[in-house]
GROMACS .gro file of C-alpha atoms in nm:
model
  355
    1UNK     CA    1  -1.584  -0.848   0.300
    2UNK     CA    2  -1.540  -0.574   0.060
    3UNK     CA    3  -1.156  -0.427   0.023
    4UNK     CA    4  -1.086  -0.108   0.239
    5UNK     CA    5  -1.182   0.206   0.089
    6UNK     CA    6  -0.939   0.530   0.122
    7UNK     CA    7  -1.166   0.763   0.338
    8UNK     CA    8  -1.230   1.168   0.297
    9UNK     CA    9  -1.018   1.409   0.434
   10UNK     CA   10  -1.211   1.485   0.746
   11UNK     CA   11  -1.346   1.248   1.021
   12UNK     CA   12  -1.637   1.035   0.959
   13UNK     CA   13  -1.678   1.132   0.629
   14UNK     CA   14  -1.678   0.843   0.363
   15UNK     CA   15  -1.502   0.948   0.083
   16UNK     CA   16  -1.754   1.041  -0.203
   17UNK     CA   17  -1.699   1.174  -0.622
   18UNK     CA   18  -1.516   1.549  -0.527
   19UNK     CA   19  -1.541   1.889  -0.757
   20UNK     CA   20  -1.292   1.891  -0.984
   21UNK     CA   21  -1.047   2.214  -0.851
   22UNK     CA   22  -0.848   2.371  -1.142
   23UNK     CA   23  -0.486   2.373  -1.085
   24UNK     CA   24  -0.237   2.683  -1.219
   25UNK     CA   25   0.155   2.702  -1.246
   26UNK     CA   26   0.128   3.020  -1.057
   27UNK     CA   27  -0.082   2.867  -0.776
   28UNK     CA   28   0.067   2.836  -0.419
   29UNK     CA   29   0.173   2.477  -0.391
   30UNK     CA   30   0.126   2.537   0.029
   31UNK     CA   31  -0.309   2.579   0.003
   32UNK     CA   32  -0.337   2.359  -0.354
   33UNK     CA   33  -0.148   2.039  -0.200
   34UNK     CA   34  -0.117   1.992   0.186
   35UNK     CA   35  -0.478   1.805   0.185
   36UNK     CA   36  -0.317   1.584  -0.136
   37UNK     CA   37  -0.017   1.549   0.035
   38UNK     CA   38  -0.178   1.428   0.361
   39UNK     CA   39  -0.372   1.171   0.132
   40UNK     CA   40  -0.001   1.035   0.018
   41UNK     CA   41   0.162   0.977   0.411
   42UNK     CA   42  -0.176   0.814   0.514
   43UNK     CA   43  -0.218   0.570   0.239
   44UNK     CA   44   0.157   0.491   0.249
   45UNK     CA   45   0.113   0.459   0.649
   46UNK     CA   46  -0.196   0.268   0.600
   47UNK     CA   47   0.003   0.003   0.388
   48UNK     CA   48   0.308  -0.074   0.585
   49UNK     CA   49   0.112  -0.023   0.913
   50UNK     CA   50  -0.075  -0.386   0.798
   51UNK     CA   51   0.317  -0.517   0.787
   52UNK     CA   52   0.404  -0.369   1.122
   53UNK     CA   53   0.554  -0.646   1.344
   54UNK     CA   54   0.642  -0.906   1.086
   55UNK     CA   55   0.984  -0.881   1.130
   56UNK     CA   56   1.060  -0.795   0.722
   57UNK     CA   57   1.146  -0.434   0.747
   58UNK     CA   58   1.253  -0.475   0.387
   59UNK     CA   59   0.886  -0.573   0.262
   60UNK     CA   60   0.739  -0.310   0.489
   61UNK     CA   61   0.956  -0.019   0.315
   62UNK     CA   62   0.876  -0.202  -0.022
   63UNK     CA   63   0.476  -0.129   0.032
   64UNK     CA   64   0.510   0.198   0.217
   65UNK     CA   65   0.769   0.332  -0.129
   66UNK     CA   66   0.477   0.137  -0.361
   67UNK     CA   67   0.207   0.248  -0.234
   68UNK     CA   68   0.326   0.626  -0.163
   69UNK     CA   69   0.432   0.654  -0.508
   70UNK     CA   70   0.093   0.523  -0.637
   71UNK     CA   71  -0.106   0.820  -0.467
   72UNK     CA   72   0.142   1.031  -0.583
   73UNK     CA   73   0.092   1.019  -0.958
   74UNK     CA   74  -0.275   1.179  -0.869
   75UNK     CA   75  -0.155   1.465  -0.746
   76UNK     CA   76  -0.200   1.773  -0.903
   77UNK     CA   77   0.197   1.867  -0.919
   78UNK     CA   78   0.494   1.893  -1.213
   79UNK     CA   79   0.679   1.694  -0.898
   80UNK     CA   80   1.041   1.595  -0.847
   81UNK     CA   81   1.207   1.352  -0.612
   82UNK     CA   82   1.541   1.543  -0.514
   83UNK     CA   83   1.542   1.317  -0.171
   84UNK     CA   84   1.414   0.985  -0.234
   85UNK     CA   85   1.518   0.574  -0.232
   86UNK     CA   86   1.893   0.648  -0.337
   87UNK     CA   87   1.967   0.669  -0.692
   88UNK     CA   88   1.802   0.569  -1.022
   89UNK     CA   89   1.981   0.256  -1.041
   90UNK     CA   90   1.947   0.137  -0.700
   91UNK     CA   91   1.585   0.206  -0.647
   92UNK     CA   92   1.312   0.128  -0.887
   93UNK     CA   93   1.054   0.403  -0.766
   94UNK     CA   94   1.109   0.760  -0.627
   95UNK     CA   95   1.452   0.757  -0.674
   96UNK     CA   96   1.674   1.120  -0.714
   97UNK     CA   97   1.536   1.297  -0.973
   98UNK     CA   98   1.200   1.088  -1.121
   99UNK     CA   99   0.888   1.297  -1.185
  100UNK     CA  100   0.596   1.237  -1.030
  101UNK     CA  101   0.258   1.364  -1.042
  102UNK     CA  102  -0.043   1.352  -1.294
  103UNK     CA  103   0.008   1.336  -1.627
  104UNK     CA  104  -0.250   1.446  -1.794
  105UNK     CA  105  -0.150   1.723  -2.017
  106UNK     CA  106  -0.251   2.013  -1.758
  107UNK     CA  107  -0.021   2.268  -1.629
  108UNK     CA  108   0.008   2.215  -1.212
  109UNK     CA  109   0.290   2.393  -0.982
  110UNK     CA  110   0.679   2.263  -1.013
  111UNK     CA  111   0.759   2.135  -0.681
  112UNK     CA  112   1.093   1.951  -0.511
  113UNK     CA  113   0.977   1.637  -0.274
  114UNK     CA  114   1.183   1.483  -0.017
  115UNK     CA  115   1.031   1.201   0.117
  116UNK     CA  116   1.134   0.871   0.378
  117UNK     CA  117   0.788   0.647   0.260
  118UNK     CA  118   0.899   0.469   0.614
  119UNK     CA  119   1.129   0.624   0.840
  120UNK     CA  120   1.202   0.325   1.104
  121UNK     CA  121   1.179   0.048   0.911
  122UNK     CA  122   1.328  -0.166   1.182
  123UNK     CA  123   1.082   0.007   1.418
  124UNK     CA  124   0.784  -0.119   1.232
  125UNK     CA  125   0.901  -0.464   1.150
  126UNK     CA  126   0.938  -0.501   1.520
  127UNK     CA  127   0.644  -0.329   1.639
  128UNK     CA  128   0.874  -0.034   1.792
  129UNK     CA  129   0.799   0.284   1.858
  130UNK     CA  130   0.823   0.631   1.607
  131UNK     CA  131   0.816   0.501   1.288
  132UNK     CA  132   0.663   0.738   1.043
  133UNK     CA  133   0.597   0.805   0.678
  134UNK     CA  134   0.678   1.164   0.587
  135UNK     CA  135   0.747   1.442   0.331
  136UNK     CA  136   0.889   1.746   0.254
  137UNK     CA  137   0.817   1.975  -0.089
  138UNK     CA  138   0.882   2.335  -0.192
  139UNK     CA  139   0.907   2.527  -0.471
  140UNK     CA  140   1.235   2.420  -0.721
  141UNK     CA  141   1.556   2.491  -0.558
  142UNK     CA  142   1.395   2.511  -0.177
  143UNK     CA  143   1.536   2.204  -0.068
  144UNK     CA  144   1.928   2.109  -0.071
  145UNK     CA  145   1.977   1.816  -0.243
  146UNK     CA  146   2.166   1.590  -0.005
  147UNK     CA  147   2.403   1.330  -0.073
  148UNK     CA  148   2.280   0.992   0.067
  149UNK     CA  149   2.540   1.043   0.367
  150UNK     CA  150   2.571   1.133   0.738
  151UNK     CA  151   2.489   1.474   0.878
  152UNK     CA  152   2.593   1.543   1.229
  153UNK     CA  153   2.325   1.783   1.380
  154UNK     CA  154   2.180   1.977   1.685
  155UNK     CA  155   1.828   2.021   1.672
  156UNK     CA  156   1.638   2.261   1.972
  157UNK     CA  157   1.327   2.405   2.000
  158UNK     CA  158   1.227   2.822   1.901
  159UNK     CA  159   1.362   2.948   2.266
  160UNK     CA  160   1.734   2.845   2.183
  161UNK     CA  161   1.750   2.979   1.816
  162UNK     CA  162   2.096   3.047   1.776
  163UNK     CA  163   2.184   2.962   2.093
  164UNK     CA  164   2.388   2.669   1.991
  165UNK     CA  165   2.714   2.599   1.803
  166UNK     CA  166   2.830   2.234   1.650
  167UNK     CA  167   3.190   2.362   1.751
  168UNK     CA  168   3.114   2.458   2.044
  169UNK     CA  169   3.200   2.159   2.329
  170UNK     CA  170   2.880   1.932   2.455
  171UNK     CA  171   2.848   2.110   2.802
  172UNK     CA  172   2.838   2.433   2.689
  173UNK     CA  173   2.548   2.373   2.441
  174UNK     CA  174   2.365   2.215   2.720
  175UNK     CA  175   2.407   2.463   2.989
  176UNK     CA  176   2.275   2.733   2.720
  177UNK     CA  177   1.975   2.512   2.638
  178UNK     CA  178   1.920   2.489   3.030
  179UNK     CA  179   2.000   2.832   3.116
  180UNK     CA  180   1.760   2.961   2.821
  181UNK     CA  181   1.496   2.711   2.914
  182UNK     CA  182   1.533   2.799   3.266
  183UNK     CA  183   1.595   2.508   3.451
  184UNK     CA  184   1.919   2.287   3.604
  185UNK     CA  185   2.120   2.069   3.288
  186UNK     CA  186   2.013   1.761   3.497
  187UNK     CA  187   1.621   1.836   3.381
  188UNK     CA  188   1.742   1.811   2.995
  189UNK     CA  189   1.611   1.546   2.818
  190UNK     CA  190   1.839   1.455   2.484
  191UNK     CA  191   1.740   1.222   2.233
  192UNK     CA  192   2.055   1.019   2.032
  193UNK     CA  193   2.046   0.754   1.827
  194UNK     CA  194   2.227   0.462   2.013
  195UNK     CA  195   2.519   0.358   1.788
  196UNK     CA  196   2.922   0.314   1.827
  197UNK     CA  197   2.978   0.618   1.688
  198UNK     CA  198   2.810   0.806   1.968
  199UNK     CA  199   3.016   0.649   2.304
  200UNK     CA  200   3.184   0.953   2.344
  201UNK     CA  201   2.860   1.183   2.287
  202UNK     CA  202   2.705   0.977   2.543
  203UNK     CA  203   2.968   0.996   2.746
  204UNK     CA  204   2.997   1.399   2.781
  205UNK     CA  205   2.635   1.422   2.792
  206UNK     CA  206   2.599   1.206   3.078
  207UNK     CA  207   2.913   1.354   3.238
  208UNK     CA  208   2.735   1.732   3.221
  209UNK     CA  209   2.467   1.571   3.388
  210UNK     CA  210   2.172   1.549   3.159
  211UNK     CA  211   1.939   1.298   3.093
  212UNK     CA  212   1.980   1.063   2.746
  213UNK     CA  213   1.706   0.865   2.569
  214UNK     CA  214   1.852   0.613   2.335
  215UNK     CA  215   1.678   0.567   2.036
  216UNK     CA  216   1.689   0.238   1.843
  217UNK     CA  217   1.621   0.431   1.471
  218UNK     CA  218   1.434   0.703   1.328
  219UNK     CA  219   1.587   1.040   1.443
  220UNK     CA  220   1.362   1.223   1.238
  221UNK     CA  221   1.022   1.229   1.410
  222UNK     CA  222   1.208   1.308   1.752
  223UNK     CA  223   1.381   1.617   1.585
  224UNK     CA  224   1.051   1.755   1.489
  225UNK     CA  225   0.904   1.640   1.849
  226UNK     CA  226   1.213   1.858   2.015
  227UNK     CA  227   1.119   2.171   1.858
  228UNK     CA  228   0.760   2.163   2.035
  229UNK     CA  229   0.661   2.276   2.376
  230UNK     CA  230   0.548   1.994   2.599
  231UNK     CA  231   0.712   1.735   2.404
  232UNK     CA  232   0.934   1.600   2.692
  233UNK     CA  233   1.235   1.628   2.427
  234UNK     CA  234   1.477   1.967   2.446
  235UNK     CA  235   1.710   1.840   2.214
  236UNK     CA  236   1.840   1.593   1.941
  237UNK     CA  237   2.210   1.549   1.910
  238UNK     CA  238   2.424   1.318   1.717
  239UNK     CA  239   2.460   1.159   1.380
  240UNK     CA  240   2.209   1.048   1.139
  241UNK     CA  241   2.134   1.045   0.797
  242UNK     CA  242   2.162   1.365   0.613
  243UNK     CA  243   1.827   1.337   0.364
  244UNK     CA  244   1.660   1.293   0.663
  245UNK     CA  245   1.833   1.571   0.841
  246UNK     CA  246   1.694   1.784   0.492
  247UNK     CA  247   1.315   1.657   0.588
  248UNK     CA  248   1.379   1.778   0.959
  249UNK     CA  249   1.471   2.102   0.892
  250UNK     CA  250   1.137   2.132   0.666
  251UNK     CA  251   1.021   2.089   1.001
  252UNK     CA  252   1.222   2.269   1.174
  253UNK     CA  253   1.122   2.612   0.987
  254UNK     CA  254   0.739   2.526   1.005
  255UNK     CA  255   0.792   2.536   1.374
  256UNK     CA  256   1.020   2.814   1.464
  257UNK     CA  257   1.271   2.567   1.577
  258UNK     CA  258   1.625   2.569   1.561
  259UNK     CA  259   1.854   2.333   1.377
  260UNK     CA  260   2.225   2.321   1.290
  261UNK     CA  261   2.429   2.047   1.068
  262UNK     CA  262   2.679   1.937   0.895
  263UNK     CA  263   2.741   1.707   0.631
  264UNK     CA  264   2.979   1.390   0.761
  265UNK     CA  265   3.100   1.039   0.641
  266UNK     CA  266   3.092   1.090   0.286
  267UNK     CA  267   3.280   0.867   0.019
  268UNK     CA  268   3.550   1.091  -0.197
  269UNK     CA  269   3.281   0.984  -0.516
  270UNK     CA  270   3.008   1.155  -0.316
  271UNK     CA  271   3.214   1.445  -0.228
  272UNK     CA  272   3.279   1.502  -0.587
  273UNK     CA  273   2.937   1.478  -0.679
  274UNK     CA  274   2.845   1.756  -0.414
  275UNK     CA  275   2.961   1.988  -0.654
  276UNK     CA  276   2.703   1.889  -0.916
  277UNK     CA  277   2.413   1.928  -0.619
  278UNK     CA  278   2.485   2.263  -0.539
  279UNK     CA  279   2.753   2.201  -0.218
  280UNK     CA  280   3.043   2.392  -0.316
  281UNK     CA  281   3.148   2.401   0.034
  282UNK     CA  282   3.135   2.002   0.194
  283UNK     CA  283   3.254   2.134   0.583
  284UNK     CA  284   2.982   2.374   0.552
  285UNK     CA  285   2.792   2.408   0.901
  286UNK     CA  286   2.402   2.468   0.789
  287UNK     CA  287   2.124   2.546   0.949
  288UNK     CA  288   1.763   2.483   0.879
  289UNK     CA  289   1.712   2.803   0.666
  290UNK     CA  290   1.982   2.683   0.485
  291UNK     CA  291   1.906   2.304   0.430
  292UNK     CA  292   1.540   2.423   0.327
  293UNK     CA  293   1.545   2.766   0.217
  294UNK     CA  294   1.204   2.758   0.040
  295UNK     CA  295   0.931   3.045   0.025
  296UNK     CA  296   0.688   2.770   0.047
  297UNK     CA  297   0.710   2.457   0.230
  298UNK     CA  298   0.502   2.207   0.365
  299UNK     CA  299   0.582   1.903   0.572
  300UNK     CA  300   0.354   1.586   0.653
  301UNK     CA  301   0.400   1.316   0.823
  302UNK     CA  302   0.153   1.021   0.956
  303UNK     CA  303   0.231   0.787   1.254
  304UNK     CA  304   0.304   0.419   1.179
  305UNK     CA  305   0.366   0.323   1.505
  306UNK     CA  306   0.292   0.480   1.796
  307UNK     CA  307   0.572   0.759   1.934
  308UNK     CA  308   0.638   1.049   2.065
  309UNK     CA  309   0.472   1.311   1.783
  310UNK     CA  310   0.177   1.094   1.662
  311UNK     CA  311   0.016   0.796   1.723
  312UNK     CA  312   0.037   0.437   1.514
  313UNK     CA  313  -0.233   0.350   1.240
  314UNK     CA  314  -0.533   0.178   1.411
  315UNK     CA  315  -0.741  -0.123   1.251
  316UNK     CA  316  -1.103  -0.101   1.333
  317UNK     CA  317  -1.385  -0.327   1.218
  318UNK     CA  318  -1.555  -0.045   1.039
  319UNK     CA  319  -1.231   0.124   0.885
  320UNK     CA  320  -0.884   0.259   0.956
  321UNK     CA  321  -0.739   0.551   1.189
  322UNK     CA  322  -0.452   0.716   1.136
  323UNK     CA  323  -0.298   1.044   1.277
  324UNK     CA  324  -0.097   1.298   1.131
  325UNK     CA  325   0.105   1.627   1.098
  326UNK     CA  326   0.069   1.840   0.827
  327UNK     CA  327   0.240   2.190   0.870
  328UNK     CA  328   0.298   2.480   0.616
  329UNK     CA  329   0.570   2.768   0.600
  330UNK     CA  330   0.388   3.059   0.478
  331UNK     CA  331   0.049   3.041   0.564
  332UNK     CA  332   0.185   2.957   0.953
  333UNK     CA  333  -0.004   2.641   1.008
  334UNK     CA  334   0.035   2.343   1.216
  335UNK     CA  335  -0.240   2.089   1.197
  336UNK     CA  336  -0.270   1.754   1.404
  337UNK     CA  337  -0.543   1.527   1.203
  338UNK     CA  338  -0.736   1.248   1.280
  339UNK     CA  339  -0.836   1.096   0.994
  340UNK     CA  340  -1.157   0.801   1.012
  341UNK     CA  341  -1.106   0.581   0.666
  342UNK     CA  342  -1.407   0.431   0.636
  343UNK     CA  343  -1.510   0.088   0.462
  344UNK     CA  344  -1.791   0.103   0.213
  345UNK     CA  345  -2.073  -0.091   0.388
  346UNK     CA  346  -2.420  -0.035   0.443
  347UNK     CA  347  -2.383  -0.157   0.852
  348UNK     CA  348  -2.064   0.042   0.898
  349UNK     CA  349  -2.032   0.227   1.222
  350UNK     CA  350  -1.827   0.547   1.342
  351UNK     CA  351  -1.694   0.555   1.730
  352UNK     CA  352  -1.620   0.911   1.849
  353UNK     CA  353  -1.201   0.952   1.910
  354UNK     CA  354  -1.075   0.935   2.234
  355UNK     CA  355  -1.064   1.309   2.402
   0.00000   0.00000   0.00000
């Protein structure tokens, strides 16, 4: 059987030889690379989703981070990791601050990239669901650069913009969200990642009266998922990573949503170093506008695993399935994509998607 081939862009096509499109400085990164960008979360998807239930979450971040970074040096982009794999010493591919893109000679668009190549890494080794691989980029300087720390956050969809305050105590938040989405605090749905250092969260939460769903990992895809209508989510609360929290609020903006958070559990070296990354002030409550303040961003994301935003990576006979986000800033789009990647055979065959 002949190796898998990377499929087009659009269903049931099979990839084939594509015009060559001339790239400026000047162009606007949001039309020139949300297609290439989409091609980077699938293929990194399609990679660890072949690890998913193995139990070796390291090994299935190791492909997704390999093969992610692969696609990404055929992208048309002068591109820069500011949220990556940690540091150029502790990780050996998009790590803070490596260039990526093609390289050869031509002048393409400077653009920041934050990306997770597998957000849930314990979710995929274990078959779980909501893992995801995902992406954020914008023009230089429209994403903060993070520190690999905590970031203690509220996340709410476009009807509670402003409606709630990290200061303000647990019930109040949650009447507002219920008031402004019209219904009793007992109909709330809040997603929280289930560690130690959320007992008392948990507690007040379920004290007001509304419902929790504990999450094992991966607070990122339900933060995007809470800022949708008909999601079943109306808000994420809690501690989680704050490069992640960065990659929400990409989100976050392309959807109207609401998002506030603020940077916790940092070492003293890291709080020094905030300085250098443009955090003068560490205490600083941000919200999404703030985290990503870019002109022009785009987000994309493809499901690993099943969950509640997108669906898992499918193995056919004939190919390869996957399903995706891909939203931009400016140009106001949201786009949900099913993607057929079809194998190169002369008996292959295409089944219509589910409807």
């Amino acid at each position: 059987r002949k190796p898998r081939h990377p499929g087009g862009h659009m269903a049931t096509k099979v990839q084939t030889e594509e015009a060559v499109v001339e790239h400026s400085p000047t162009a606007n990164l949001e039309t020139d690379l949300a297609l290439e960008f989409l091609r980077v979360v699938e293929e990194a998807a399609i990679a660890c989703g072949k690890t998913m239930g193995q139990g070796d979450r390291k090994h299935a971040d190791q492909v997704a981070t390999e093969s992610m970074r692969g696609v990404m040096d055929s992208v048309p982009m002068d591109g820069t990791i500011v949220i990556g794999e940690g540091e150029r010493d502790e990780a050996p591919m998009l790590y803070i601050g490596e260039k990526v893109g093609k390289r050869d000679g031509g002048s393409y668009p400077a653009v920041d990239i934050a990306v997770d190549p597998l957000e849930g890494t314990n979710l995929c080794a274990t078959g779980s669901p909501g893992a995801i691989t995902v992406l954020a980029a914008s023009e230089k300087g429209g994403l903060l650069h993070a520190p690999d720390c905590y970031m203690e956050k509220i996340v709410v969809g476009p009807s509670c913009k402003g409606m709630v305050d990290l200061e303000a105590p647990v019930s109040h938040n949650l009447n507002v969200i219920a008031k402004v989405l019209d219904r009793d605090v007992e109909d709330l749905v809040i997603i929280i990642l289930d560690r130690p250092r959320h007992e008392s969260l948990i507690n007040e939460i379920r004290k007001a009266g509304a419902r929790i769903r504990l999450i094992s990992d991966g607070d990122l895809s339900p933060g995007v998922a809470a800022a949708m209508l008909g999601s079943g989510v109306h808000a994420v609360m809690g501690t989680g990573g704050a490069p992640e929290g960065v990659i929400t609020a990409a989100a976050i903006r392309c959807l109207n949503g609401y998002m506030v958070g603020r940077l916790v559990g940092y070492t003293p070296e890291q709080g020094e170093r905030m300085k250098d990354m443009g955090i003068s002030d560490p205490k600083r409550i941000y919200t999404a506008d703030d985290l990503a303040p870019g002109k022009n961003i785009l987000f994309a994301a493809t499901g690993v695993t099943d969950g509640p935003l997108l669906k898992g990576v499918r193995f056919f006979g004939d190919g390869v399935r996957t399903s995706s986000l891909v939203m931009k800033l400016n140009k106001s789009k949201v786009r949900f994509i099913e993607t057929v990647h079809v194998d190169r055979r002369p008996d292959v065959k295409v089944r219509i998607p589910e409807r």
